[in-house]
Structure formats: C-alpha cells, structure tokens
PDB file of C-alpha atoms and ligand atoms in Angstrom:
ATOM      1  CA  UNK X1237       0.000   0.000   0.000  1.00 97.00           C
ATOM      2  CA  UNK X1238       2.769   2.627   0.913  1.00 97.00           C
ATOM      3  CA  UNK X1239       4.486   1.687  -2.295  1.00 97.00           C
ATOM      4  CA  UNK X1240       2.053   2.070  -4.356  1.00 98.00           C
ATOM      5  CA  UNK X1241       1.405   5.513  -2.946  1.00 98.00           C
ATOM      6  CA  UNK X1242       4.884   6.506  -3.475  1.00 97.00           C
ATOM      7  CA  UNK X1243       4.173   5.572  -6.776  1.00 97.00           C
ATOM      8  CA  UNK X1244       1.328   7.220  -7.214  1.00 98.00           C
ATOM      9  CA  UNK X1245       3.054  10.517  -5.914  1.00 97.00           C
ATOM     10  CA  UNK X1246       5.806  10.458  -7.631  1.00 97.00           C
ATOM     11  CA  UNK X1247       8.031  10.218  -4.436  1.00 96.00           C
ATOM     12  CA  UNK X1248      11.395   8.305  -4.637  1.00 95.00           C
ATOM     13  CA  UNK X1249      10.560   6.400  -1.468  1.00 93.00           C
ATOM     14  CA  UNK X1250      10.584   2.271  -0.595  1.00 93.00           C
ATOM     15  CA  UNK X1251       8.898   0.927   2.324  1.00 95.00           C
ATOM     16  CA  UNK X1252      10.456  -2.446   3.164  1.00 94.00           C
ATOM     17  CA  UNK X1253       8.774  -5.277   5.867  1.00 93.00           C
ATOM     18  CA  UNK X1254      11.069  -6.667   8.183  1.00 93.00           C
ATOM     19  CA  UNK X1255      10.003  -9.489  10.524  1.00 95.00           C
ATOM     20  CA  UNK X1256      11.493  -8.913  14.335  1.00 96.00           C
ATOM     21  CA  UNK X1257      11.199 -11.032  16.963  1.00 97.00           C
ATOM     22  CA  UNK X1258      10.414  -9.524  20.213  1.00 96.00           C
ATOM     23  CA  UNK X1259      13.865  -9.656  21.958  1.00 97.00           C
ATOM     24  CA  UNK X1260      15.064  -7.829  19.387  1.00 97.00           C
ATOM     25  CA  UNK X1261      13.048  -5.173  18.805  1.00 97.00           C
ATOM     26  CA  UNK X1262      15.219  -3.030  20.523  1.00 96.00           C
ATOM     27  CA  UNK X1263      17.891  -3.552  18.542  1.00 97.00           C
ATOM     28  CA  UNK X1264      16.040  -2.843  15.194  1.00 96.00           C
ATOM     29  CA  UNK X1265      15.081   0.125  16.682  1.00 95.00           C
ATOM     30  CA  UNK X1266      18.679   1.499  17.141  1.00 94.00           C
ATOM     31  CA  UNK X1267      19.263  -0.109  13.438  1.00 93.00           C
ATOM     32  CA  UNK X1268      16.795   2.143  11.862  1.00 92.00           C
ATOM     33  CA  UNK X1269      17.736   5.132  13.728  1.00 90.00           C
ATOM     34  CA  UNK X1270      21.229   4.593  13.015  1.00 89.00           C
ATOM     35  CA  UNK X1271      20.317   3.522   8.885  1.00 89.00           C
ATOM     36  CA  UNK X1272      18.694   6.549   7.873  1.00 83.00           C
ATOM     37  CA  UNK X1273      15.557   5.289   8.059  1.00 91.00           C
ATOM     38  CA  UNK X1274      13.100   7.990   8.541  1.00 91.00           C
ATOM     39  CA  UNK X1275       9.590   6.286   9.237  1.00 96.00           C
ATOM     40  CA  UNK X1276       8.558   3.138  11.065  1.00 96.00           C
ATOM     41  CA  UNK X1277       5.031   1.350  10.747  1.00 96.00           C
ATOM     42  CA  UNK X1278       5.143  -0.880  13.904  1.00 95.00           C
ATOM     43  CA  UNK X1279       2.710  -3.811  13.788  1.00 92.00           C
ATOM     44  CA  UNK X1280       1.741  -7.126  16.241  1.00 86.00           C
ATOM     45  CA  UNK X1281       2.949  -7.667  18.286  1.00 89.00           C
ATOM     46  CA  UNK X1282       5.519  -4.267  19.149  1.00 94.00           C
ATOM     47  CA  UNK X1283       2.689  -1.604  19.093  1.00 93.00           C
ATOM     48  CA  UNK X1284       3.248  -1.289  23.243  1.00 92.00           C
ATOM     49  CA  UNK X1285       6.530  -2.867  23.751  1.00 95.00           C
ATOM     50  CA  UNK X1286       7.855  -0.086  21.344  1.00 97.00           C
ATOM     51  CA  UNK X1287       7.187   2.898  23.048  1.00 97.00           C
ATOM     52  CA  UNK X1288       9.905   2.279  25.458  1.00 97.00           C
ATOM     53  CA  UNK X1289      12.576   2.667  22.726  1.00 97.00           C
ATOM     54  CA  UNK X1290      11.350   6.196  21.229  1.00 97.00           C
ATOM     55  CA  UNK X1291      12.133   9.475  22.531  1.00 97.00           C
ATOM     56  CA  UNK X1292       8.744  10.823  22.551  1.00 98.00           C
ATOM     57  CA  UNK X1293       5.136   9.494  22.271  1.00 98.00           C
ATOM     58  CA  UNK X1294       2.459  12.007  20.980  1.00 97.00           C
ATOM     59  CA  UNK X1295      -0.504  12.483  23.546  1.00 97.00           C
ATOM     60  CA  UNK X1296      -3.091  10.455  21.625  1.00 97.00           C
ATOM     61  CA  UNK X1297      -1.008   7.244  21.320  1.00 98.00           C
ATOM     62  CA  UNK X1298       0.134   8.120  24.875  1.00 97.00           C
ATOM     63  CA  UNK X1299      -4.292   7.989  25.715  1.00 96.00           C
ATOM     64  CA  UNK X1300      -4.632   4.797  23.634  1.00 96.00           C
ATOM     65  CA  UNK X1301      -1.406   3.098  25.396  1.00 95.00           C
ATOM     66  CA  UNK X1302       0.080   2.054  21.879  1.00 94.00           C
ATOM     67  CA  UNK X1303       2.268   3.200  18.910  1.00 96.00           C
ATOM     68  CA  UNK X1304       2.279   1.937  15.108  1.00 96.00           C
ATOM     69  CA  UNK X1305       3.611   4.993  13.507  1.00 97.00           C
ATOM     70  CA  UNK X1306       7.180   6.238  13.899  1.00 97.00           C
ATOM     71  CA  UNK X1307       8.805   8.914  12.861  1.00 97.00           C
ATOM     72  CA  UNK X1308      12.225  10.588  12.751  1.00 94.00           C
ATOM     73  CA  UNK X1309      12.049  14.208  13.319  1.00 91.00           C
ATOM     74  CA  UNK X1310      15.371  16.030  14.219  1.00 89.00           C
ATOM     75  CA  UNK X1311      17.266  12.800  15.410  1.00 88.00           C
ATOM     76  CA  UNK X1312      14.323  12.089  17.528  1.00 94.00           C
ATOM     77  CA  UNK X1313      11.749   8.789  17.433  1.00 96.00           C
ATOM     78  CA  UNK X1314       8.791   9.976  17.631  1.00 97.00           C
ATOM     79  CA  UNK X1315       6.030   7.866  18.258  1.00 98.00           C
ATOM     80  CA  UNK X1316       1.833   8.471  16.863  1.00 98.00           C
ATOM     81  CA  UNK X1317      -0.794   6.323  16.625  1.00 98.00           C
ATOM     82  CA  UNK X1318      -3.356   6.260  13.344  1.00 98.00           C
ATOM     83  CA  UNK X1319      -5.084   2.913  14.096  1.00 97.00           C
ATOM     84  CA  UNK X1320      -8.166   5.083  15.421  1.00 98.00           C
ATOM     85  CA  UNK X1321      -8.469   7.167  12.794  1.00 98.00           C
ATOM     86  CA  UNK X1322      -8.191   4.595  10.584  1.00 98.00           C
ATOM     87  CA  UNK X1323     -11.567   2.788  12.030  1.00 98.00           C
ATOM     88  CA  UNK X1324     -13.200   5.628  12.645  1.00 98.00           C
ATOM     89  CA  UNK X1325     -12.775   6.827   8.793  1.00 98.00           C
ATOM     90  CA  UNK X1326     -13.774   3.193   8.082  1.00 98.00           C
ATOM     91  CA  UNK X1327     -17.227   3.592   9.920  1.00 98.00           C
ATOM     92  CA  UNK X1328     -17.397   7.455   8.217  1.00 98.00           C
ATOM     93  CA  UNK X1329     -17.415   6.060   5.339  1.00 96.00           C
ATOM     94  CA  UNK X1330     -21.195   4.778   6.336  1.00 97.00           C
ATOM     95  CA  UNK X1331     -22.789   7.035   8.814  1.00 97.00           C
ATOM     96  CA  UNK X1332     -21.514   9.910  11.373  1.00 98.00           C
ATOM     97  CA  UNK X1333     -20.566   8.835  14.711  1.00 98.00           C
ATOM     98  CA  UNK X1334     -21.156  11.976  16.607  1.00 98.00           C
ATOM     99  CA  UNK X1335     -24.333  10.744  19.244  1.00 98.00           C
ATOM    100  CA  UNK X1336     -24.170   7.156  17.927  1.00 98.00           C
ATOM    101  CA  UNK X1337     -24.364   4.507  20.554  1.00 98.00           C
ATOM    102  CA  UNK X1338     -21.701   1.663  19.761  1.00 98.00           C
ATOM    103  CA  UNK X1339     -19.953  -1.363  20.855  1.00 98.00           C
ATOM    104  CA  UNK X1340     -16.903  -2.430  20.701  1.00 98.00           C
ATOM    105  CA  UNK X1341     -16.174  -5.999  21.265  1.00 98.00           C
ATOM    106  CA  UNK X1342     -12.671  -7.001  22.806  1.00 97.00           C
ATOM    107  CA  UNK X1343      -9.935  -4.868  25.027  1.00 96.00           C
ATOM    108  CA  UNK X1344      -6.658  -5.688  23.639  1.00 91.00           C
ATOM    109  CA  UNK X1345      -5.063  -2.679  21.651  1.00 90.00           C
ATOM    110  CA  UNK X1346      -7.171  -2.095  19.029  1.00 94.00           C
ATOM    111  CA  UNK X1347     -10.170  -1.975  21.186  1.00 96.00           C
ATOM    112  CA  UNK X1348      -8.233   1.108  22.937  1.00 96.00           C
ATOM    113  CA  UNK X1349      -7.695   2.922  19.220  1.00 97.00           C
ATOM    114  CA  UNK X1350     -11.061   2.436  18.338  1.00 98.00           C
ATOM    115  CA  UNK X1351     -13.227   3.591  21.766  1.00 98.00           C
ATOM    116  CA  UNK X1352     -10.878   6.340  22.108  1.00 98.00           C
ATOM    117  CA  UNK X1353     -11.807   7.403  18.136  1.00 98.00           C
ATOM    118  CA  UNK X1354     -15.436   6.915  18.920  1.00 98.00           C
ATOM    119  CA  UNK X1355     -15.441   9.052  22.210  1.00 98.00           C
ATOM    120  CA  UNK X1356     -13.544  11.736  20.398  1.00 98.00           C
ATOM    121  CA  UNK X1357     -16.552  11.751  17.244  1.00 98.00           C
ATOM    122  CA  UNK X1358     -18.956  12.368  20.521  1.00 98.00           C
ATOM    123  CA  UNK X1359     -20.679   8.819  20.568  1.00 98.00           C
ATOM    124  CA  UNK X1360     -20.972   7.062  22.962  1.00 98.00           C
ATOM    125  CA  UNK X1361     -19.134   3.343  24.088  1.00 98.00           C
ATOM    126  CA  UNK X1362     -19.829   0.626  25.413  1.00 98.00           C
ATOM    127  CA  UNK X1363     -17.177  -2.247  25.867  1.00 98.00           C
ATOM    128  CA  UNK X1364     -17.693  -5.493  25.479  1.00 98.00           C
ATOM    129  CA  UNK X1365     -14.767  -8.433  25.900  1.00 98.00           C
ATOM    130  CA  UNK X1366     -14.977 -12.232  26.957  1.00 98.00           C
ATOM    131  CA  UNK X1367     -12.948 -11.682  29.915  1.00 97.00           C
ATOM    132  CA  UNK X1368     -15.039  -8.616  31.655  1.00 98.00           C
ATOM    133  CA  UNK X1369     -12.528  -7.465  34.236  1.00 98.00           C
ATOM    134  CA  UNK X1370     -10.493  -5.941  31.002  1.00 97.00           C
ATOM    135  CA  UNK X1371     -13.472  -4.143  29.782  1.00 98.00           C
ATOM    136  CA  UNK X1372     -14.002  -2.759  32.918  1.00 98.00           C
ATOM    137  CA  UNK X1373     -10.787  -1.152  32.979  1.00 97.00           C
ATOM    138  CA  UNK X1374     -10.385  -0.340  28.974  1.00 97.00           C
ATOM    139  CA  UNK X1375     -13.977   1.455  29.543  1.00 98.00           C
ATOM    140  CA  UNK X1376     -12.533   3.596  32.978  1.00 98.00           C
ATOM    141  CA  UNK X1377      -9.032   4.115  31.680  1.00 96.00           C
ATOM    142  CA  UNK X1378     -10.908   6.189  28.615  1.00 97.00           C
ATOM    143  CA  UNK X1379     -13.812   6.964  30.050  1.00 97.00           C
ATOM    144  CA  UNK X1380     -16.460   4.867  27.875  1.00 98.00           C
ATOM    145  CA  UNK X1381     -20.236   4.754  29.453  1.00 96.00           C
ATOM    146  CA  UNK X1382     -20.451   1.246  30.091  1.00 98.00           C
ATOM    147  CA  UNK X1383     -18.597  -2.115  30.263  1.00 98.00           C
ATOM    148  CA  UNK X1384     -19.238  -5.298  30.295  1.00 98.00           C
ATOM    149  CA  UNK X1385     -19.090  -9.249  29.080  1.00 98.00           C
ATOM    150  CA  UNK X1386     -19.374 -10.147  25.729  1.00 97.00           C
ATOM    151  CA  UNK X1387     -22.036 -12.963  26.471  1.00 95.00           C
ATOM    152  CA  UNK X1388     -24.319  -9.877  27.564  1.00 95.00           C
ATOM    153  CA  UNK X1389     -24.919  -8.240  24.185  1.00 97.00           C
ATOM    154  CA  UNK X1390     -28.288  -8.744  23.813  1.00 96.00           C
ATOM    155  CA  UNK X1391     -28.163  -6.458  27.105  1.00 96.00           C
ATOM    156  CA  UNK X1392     -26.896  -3.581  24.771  1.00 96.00           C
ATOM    157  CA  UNK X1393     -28.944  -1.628  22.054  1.00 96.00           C
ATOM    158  CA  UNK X1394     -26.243   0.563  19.746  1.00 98.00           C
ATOM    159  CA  UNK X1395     -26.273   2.037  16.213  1.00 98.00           C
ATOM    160  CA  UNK X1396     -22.522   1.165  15.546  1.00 98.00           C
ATOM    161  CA  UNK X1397     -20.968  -2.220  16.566  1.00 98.00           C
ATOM    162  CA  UNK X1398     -16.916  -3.201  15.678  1.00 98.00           C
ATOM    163  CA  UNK X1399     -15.399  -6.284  16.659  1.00 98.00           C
ATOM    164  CA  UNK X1400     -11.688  -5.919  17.499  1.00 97.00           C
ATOM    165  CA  UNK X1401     -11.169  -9.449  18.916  1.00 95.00           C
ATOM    166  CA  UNK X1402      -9.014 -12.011  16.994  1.00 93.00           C
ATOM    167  CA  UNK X1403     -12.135 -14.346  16.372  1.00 95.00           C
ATOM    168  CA  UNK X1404     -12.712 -14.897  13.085  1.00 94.00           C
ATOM    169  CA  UNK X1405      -9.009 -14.609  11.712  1.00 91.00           C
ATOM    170  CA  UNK X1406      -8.292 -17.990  12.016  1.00 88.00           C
ATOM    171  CA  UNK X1407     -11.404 -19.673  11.638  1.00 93.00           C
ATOM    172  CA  UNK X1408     -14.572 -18.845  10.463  1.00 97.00           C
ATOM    173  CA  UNK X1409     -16.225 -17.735  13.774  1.00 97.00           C
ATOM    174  CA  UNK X1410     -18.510 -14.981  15.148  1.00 98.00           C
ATOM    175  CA  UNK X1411     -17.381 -13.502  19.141  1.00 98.00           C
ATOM    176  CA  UNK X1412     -21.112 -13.385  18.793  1.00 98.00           C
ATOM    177  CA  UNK X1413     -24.288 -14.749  17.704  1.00 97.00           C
ATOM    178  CA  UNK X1414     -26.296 -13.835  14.252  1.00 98.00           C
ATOM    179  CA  UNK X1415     -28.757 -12.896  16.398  1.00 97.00           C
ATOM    180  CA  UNK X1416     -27.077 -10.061  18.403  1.00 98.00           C
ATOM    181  CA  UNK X1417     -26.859  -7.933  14.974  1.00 98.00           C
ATOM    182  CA  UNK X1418     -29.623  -5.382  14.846  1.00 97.00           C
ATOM    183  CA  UNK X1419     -30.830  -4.157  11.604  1.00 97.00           C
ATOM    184  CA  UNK X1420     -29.755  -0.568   9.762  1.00 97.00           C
ATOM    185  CA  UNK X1421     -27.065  -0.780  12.402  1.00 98.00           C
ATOM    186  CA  UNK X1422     -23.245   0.376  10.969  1.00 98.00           C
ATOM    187  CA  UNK X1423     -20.532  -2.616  11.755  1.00 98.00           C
ATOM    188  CA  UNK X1424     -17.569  -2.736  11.232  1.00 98.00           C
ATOM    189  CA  UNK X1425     -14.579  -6.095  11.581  1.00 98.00           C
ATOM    190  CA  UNK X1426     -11.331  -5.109  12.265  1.00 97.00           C
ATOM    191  CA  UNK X1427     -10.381  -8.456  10.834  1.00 96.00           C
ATOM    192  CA  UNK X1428      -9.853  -8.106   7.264  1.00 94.00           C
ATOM    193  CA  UNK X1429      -8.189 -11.657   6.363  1.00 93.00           C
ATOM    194  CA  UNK X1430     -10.946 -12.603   5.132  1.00 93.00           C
ATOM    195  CA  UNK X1431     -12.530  -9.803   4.002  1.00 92.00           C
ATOM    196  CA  UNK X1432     -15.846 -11.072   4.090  1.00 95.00           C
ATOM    197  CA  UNK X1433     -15.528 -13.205   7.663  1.00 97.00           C
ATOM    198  CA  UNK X1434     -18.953 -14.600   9.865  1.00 98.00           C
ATOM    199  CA  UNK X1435     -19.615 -11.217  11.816  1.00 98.00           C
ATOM    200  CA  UNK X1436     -19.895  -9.374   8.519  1.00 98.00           C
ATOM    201  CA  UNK X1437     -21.852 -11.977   7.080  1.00 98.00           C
ATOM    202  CA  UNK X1438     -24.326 -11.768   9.849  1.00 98.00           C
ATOM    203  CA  UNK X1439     -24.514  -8.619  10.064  1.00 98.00           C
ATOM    204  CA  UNK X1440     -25.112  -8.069   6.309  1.00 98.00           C
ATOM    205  CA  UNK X1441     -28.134 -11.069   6.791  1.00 98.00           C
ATOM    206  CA  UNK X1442     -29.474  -8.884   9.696  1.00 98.00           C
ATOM    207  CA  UNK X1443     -29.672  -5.488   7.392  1.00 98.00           C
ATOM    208  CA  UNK X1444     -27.080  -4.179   8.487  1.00 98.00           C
ATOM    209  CA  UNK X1445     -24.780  -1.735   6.918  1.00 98.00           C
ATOM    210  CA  UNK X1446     -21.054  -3.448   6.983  1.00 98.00           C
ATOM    211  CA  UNK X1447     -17.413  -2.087   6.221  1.00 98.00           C
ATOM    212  CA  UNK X1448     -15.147  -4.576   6.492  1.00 96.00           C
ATOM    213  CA  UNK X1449     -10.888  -4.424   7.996  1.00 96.00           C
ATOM    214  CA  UNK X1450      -9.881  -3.762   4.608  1.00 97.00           C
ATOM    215  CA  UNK X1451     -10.980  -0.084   4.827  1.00 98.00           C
ATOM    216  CA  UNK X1452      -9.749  -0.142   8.733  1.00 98.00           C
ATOM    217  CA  UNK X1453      -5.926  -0.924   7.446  1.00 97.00           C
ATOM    218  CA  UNK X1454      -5.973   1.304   4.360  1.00 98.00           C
ATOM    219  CA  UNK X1455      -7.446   4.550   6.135  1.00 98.00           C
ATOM    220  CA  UNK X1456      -4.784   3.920   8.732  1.00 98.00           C
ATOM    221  CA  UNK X1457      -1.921   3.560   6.184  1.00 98.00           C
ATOM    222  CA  UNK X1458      -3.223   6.711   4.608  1.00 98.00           C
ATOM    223  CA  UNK X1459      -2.916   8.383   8.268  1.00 98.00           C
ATOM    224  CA  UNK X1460       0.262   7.178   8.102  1.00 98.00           C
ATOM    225  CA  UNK X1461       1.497   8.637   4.632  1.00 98.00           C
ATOM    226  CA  UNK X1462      -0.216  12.030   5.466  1.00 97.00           C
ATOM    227  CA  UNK X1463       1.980  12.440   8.618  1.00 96.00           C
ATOM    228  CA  UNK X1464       5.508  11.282   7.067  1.00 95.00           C
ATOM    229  CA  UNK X1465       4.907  13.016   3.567  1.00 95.00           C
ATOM    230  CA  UNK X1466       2.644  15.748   4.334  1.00 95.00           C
ATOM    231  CA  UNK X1467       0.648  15.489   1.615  1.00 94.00           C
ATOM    232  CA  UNK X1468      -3.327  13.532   1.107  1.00 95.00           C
ATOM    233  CA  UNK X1469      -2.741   9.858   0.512  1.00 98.00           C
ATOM    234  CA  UNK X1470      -3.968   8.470  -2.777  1.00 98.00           C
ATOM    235  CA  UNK X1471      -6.433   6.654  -0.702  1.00 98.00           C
ATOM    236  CA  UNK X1472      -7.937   4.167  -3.829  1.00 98.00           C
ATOM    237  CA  UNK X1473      -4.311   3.438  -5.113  1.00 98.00           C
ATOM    238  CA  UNK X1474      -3.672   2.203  -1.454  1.00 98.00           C
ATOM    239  CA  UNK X1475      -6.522   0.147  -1.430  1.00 97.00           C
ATOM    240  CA  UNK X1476      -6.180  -1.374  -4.755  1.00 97.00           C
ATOM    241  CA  UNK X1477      -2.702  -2.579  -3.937  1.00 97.00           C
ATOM    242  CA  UNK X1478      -4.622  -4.074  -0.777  1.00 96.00           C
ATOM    243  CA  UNK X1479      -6.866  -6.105  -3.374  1.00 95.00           C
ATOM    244  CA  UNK X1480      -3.792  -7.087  -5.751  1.00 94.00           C
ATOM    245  CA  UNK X1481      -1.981  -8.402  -2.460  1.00 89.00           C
ATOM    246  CA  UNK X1482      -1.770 -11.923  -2.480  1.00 68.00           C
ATOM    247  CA  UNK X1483      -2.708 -13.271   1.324  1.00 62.00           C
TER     248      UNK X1483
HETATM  249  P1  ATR A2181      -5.145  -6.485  19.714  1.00 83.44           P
HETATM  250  O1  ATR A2181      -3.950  -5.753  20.249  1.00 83.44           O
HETATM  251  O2  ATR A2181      -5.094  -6.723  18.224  1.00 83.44           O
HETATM  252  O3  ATR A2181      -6.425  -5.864  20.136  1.00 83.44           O
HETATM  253  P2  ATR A2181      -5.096  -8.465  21.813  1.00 83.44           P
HETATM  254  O4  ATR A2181      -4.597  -7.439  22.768  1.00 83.44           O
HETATM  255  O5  ATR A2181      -4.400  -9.793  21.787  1.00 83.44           O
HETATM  256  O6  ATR A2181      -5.064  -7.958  20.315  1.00 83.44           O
HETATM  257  O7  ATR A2181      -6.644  -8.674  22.092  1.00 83.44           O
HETATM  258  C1  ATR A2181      -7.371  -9.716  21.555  1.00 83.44           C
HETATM  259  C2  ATR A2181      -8.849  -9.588  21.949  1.00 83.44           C
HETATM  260  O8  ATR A2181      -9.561 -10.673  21.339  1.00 83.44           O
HETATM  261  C3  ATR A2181      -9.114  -9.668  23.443  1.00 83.44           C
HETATM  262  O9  ATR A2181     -10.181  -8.808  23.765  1.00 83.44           O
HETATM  263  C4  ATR A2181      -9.550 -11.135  23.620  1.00 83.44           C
HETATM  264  O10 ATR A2181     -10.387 -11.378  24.715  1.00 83.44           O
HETATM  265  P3  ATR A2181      -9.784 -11.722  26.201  1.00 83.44           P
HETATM  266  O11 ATR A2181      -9.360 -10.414  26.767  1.00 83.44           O
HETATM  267  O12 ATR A2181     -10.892 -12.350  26.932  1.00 83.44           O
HETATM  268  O13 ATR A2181      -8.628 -12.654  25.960  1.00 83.44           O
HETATM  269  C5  ATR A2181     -10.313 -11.355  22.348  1.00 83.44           C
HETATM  270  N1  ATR A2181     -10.430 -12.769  21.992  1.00 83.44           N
HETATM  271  C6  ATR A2181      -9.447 -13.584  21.544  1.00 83.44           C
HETATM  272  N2  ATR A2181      -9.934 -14.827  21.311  1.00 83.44           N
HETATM  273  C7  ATR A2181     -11.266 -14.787  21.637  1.00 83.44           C
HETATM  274  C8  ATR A2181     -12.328 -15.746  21.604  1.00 83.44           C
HETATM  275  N3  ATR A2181     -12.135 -17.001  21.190  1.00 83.44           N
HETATM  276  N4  ATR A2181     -13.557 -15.335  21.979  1.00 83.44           N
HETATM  277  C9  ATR A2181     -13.776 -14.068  22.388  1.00 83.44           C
HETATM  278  N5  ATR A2181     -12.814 -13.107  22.440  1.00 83.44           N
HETATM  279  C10 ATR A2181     -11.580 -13.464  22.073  1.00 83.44           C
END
C-alpha cells in the first residue's frame, strides 16, 4: 500500500517489511535510527513494547497506550498512533458517529484505538470483551459509558458495533451470535483476512450496513502517509494494492 502511494506521488521512497522477533526489537530500533531510516510502521505484536525505545510518544497514542507509527524528526523517534483514525474513517465512510451509541467488542489494543476514536466523534461506548474485568478497565481508563461481558450483548442496544477481537481470523467464527446484529445498524470487523468473515456476514443477513478491515488498514496507512509526507494519501491506489496483495 505505501508503495504504491509513493508511486502514485511520484516520491522516490521504498517501504520495506522486516520481521522482528520480540527480543530484538530493541535492537532494530537502534538499526533504523542509526540507517537513515526515517519512518517506522510498527505492527503485532511491538505496538506497546515499542514505546519504550522512542524518545517521545504524541498524547493520543500516549491515551490509547500504543504506537504503530514512527517517525524521525530532528534525530528524535517519535512515536503516533493512526489505528483510530483509521476505524473511525472506516465507519465514516457509512454514517456519522457523533451521538451514535456503539460497541466495541474485545480490550486488547485495538479496542483502545477504536473507543478512544469513537469518544472523540462524541458517541458514545460501550465495551464489550470475553474476559469482563479488562473491559471494565479499557472502559474507565478512557472513560467509555459502560462495560461489560461479551455474552451480555443482547443487554446492549447501539447504532454502531466493531469487533476488534481475533475471532474470526483464524477460523470462520462470530465472538457473537447472528442474532445479536440489529438491523440498519453500521458494523464494522477489524479483521480483514478474510474480508468477508462470519460477523460481517451476519450482520449483512441482519440489514445491516457493513465495512469490512480492509478499509480499517488502508485509512490507517493513509494516516500514516499524510503524517511522514505531508501530503493527502492516494487513498484508492492504497486500497487497490490491498486487493492485488496476495494473502
Ligand atoms: P489487539 O492488540 O489486536 O487488540 P489483543 O490485545 O491480543 O489484540 O486482544 C485480543 C482480543 O480478542 C481480546 O479482547 C480477547 O479477549 P480476552 O481479553 O478475553 O482474551 C479477544 N479474543 C481472543 N480470542 C477470543 C475468543 N475465542 N472469543 C472471544 N474473544 C476473544
């Protein structure tokens, strides 16, 4: 996606994957800073660990507890997150959030991007997750409305629903039943491999209106390219290198 953007931008740029384990994360770290390397993306599982190796974290990833964005300003590593914004132009892309009532299942990381993006747009969150405790504390640490287990959804009436939890990227699962969807409702999977998985399926049976992960990692990658370059990211050259990406 990034190189196709460069390409599309005429930038003389390459964006290179590099797979590090996590002892030696610090390490790569201190490579790229020493290498000339002027932007990080920093995926699973170094989106908390990292923030311990840059020299400053910018107050929103600082909120969310998590960095996948780096960038070398000055000699310095400094840290952003754009996973929120990337869901929350995802679920833009179908209705406004501002007043909405949603629900976000899970509380690992990307549950933390996407109910602080929501409470930002003004709607309002409620936090679901199989173990509850975490909720609890995901829902108090940024101040969501309500918290609360995931087998209680039917407990829950919303307008927006977004599944962060792993279920459905291995296997075709739902974290919840076909029956917990509500019609005209917005939903959104932060899984997008595959792009069509059981919770969007569901959803899409129940009426609902459903954006699947796909737009979730491209409007984040765009986030991404508008911080390091400065400039609007050719948003449907990113996502058409997402479709011609053999997964
Ligand atoms: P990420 O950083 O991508 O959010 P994570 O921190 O590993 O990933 O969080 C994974 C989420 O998926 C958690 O909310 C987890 O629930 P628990 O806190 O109860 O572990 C959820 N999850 C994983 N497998 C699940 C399953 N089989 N059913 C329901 N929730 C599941």
């Amino acid at each position: 996606m990034h190189r196709a953007a460069y390409a599309a931008c005429g930038i003389d740029a390459t964006y290179e994957a590099f797979d590090v384990p996590p002892t030696e994360l610090g390490a790569a770290i201190e490579r790229a800073r020493s290498d000339g390397t002027r932007q990080l993306a920093v995926s699973i599982p170094h989106k908390q660990t990292v923030m311990a190796y840059l020299d400053e974290i910018d107050p929103t990833a600082q909120q969310i507890g998590a960095v996948n964005t780096v960038t070398l300003q000055d000699g310095r590593l400094i840290g952003a997150n754009t996973d929120w914004i990337g869901a929350i132009r995802a679920l833009e892309r179908e209705c406004e959030l501002n007043g909405k009532r949603a629900v976000v299942l899970g509380a690992g990381g990307t549950a933390r991007a996407v109910t602080f993006g929501l409470l930002r747009r003004g709607a309002s969150v409620c936090v679901l997750n199989r173990t509850a405790e975490k909720a609890h504390t995901l829902a108090e640490d940024l101040g969501a409305s309500a918290s609360g287990a995931l087998s209680d959804i039917d407990a829950h009436d919303f307008d927006v629903l977004v599944n962060t939890t792993s279920v459905g990227l291995q296997s075709d699962a739902s974290p919840i039943d076909a029956s917990a969807h509500r019609t005209g409702s917005v939903v959104l999977d932060a899984v997008y491999d595959p792009e069509k998985t059981l919770f969007l399926r569901d959803a899409e049976a129940a009426s609902a209106k459903t954006v699947g992960g796909k737009w979730m990692l491209v409007l984040q990658a765009a986030e991404q390219f508008r911080i390091w370059t400065h400039e609007n990211a050719p948003v449907d050259a990113m996502a058409e290198a997402f479709d011609q990406a053999g997964r």
